[in-house]
Amino acid sequence: MQTGPGSLLIFLMLGLTGSAGPAHFGFRVLAHRLQLDRRLPFAPGTEDGGLAYSWWLMRWGHAGVADAGLRSLGNIVAVSGWLCLAGALGVLVLILLQ
């Protein structure tokens, strides 16, 4: 079996996506639940906690909310979401290049 540097990079990108993805989605659930429990206002269209909520957190929309817990969880969601996105895009690019 031939393996080269591209295969190693694909493996590393899959690892990045595989670790950051579950963190993003898990902490997103926690942030949404915290926001519901504390009756903090939602941005329009993010009340259901779906992909729009993920995107709102990844764009650091939560930074304006005056709640330290939501800011803490939101920061974890944002960073892990961007890492997951970078890893997934990296895998796609590396597969296309091979």
mmCIF file of C-alpha atoms in Angstrom:
data_model
loop_
_atom_site.group_PDB
_atom_site.id
_atom_site.type_symbol
_atom_site.label_atom_id
_atom_site.label_comp_id
_atom_site.label_asym_id
_atom_site.label_seq_id
_atom_site.Cartn_x
_atom_site.Cartn_y
_atom_site.Cartn_z
ATOM 1 C CA MET A 1 0.000 0.000 0.000
ATOM 2 C CA GLN A 2 1.434 3.333 -1.034
ATOM 3 C CA THR A 3 1.102 6.126 1.458
ATOM 4 C CA GLY A 4 2.491 9.571 1.018
ATOM 5 C CA PRO A 5 2.386 12.921 2.742
ATOM 6 C CA GLY A 6 -1.128 13.521 1.359
ATOM 7 C CA SER A 7 -2.427 10.436 3.128
ATOM 8 C CA LEU A 8 -0.923 11.584 6.404
ATOM 9 C CA LEU A 9 -2.505 15.017 6.008
ATOM 10 C CA ILE A 10 -5.896 13.449 5.257
ATOM 11 C CA PHE A 11 -5.527 11.341 8.396
ATOM 12 C CA LEU A 12 -4.643 14.436 10.455
ATOM 13 C CA MET A 13 -7.548 16.455 9.033
ATOM 14 C CA LEU A 14 -9.956 13.605 9.741
ATOM 15 C CA GLY A 15 -8.649 13.515 13.304
ATOM 16 C CA LEU A 16 -9.162 17.256 13.667
ATOM 17 C CA THR A 17 -12.704 17.023 12.323
ATOM 18 C CA GLY A 18 -13.446 13.930 14.388
ATOM 19 C CA SER A 19 -12.467 15.582 17.638
ATOM 20 C CA ALA A 20 -13.673 19.142 17.090
ATOM 21 C CA GLY A 21 -17.015 18.139 15.554
ATOM 22 C CA PRO A 22 -18.443 16.310 18.577
ATOM 23 C CA ALA A 23 -17.141 19.067 20.859
ATOM 24 C CA HIS A 24 -18.885 21.696 18.747
ATOM 25 C CA PHE A 25 -22.231 19.911 18.677
ATOM 26 C CA GLY A 26 -22.115 18.829 22.320
ATOM 27 C CA PHE A 27 -21.263 22.261 23.686
ATOM 28 C CA ARG A 28 -23.818 23.816 21.327
ATOM 29 C CA VAL A 29 -26.512 21.752 23.062
ATOM 30 C CA LEU A 30 -25.228 22.910 26.451
ATOM 31 C CA ALA A 31 -25.162 26.560 25.355
ATOM 32 C CA HIS A 32 -28.688 26.340 23.963
ATOM 33 C CA ARG A 33 -29.968 24.700 27.142
ATOM 34 C CA LEU A 34 -28.257 27.339 29.285
ATOM 35 C CA GLN A 35 -29.782 30.096 27.187
ATOM 36 C CA LEU A 36 -33.238 28.539 27.559
ATOM 37 C CA ASP A 37 -32.884 27.981 31.310
ATOM 38 C CA ARG A 38 -31.715 31.520 32.018
ATOM 39 C CA ARG A 39 -34.292 33.000 29.606
ATOM 40 C CA LEU A 40 -31.640 34.892 27.686
ATOM 41 C CA PRO A 41 -32.731 36.463 24.387
ATOM 42 C CA PHE A 42 -32.101 34.578 21.156
ATOM 43 C CA ALA A 43 -31.083 36.138 17.869
ATOM 44 C CA PRO A 44 -33.890 35.944 15.300
ATOM 45 C CA GLY A 45 -34.094 32.473 13.758
ATOM 46 C CA THR A 46 -31.870 30.743 16.317
ATOM 47 C CA GLU A 47 -34.495 29.726 18.882
ATOM 48 C CA ASP A 48 -34.613 26.096 17.716
ATOM 49 C CA GLY A 49 -30.902 25.485 18.394
ATOM 50 C CA GLY A 50 -30.206 24.246 14.852
ATOM 51 C CA LEU A 51 -27.556 25.161 12.323
ATOM 52 C CA ALA A 52 -28.469 28.856 12.447
ATOM 53 C CA TYR A 53 -27.677 28.765 16.169
ATOM 54 C CA SER A 54 -24.325 27.098 15.442
ATOM 55 C CA TRP A 55 -23.497 29.753 12.874
ATOM 56 C CA TRP A 56 -24.527 32.526 15.294
ATOM 57 C CA LEU A 57 -22.197 31.084 17.944
ATOM 58 C CA MET A 58 -19.369 30.589 15.440
ATOM 59 C CA ARG A 59 -19.616 34.264 14.472
ATOM 60 C CA TRP A 60 -19.265 35.173 18.177
ATOM 61 C CA GLY A 61 -22.819 36.543 18.325
ATOM 62 C CA HIS A 62 -22.970 35.407 21.934
ATOM 63 C CA ALA A 63 -20.289 37.919 22.962
ATOM 64 C CA GLY A 64 -22.883 40.659 23.342
ATOM 65 C CA VAL A 65 -25.013 38.662 25.795
ATOM 66 C CA ALA A 66 -24.340 39.667 29.385
ATOM 67 C CA ASP A 67 -23.901 36.147 30.737
ATOM 68 C CA ALA A 68 -20.493 34.713 31.599
ATOM 69 C CA GLY A 69 -21.639 31.085 31.306
ATOM 70 C CA LEU A 70 -23.025 31.536 27.811
ATOM 71 C CA ARG A 71 -19.919 33.421 26.715
ATOM 72 C CA SER A 72 -17.717 30.614 28.034
ATOM 73 C CA LEU A 73 -19.690 27.841 26.333
ATOM 74 C CA GLY A 74 -20.122 29.950 23.212
ATOM 75 C CA ASN A 75 -16.369 30.469 22.925
ATOM 76 C CA ILE A 76 -15.778 26.715 23.069
ATOM 77 C CA VAL A 77 -18.500 26.161 20.467
ATOM 78 C CA ALA A 78 -17.062 28.846 18.180
ATOM 79 C CA VAL A 79 -13.463 27.626 18.308
ATOM 80 C CA SER A 80 -14.361 23.954 17.922
ATOM 81 C CA GLY A 81 -16.786 24.805 15.111
ATOM 82 C CA TRP A 82 -14.140 26.659 13.142
ATOM 83 C CA LEU A 83 -11.650 23.824 13.722
ATOM 84 C CA CYS A 84 -14.202 21.281 12.544
ATOM 85 C CA LEU A 85 -14.973 23.340 9.450
ATOM 86 C CA ALA A 86 -11.274 23.773 8.660
ATOM 87 C CA GLY A 87 -10.659 20.043 9.079
ATOM 88 C CA ALA A 88 -13.609 19.066 6.882
ATOM 89 C CA LEU A 89 -12.590 21.494 4.149
ATOM 90 C CA GLY A 90 -8.997 20.292 4.441
ATOM 91 C CA VAL A 91 -10.083 16.695 3.918
ATOM 92 C CA LEU A 92 -12.088 17.649 0.835
ATOM 93 C CA VAL A 93 -9.236 19.652 -0.669
ATOM 94 C CA LEU A 94 -6.692 16.902 0.000
ATOM 95 C CA ILE A 95 -8.952 14.246 -1.504
ATOM 96 C CA LEU A 96 -9.434 16.384 -4.611
ATOM 97 C CA LEU A 97 -5.661 16.890 -4.912
ATOM 98 C CA GLN A 98 -4.878 13.181 -4.794
#
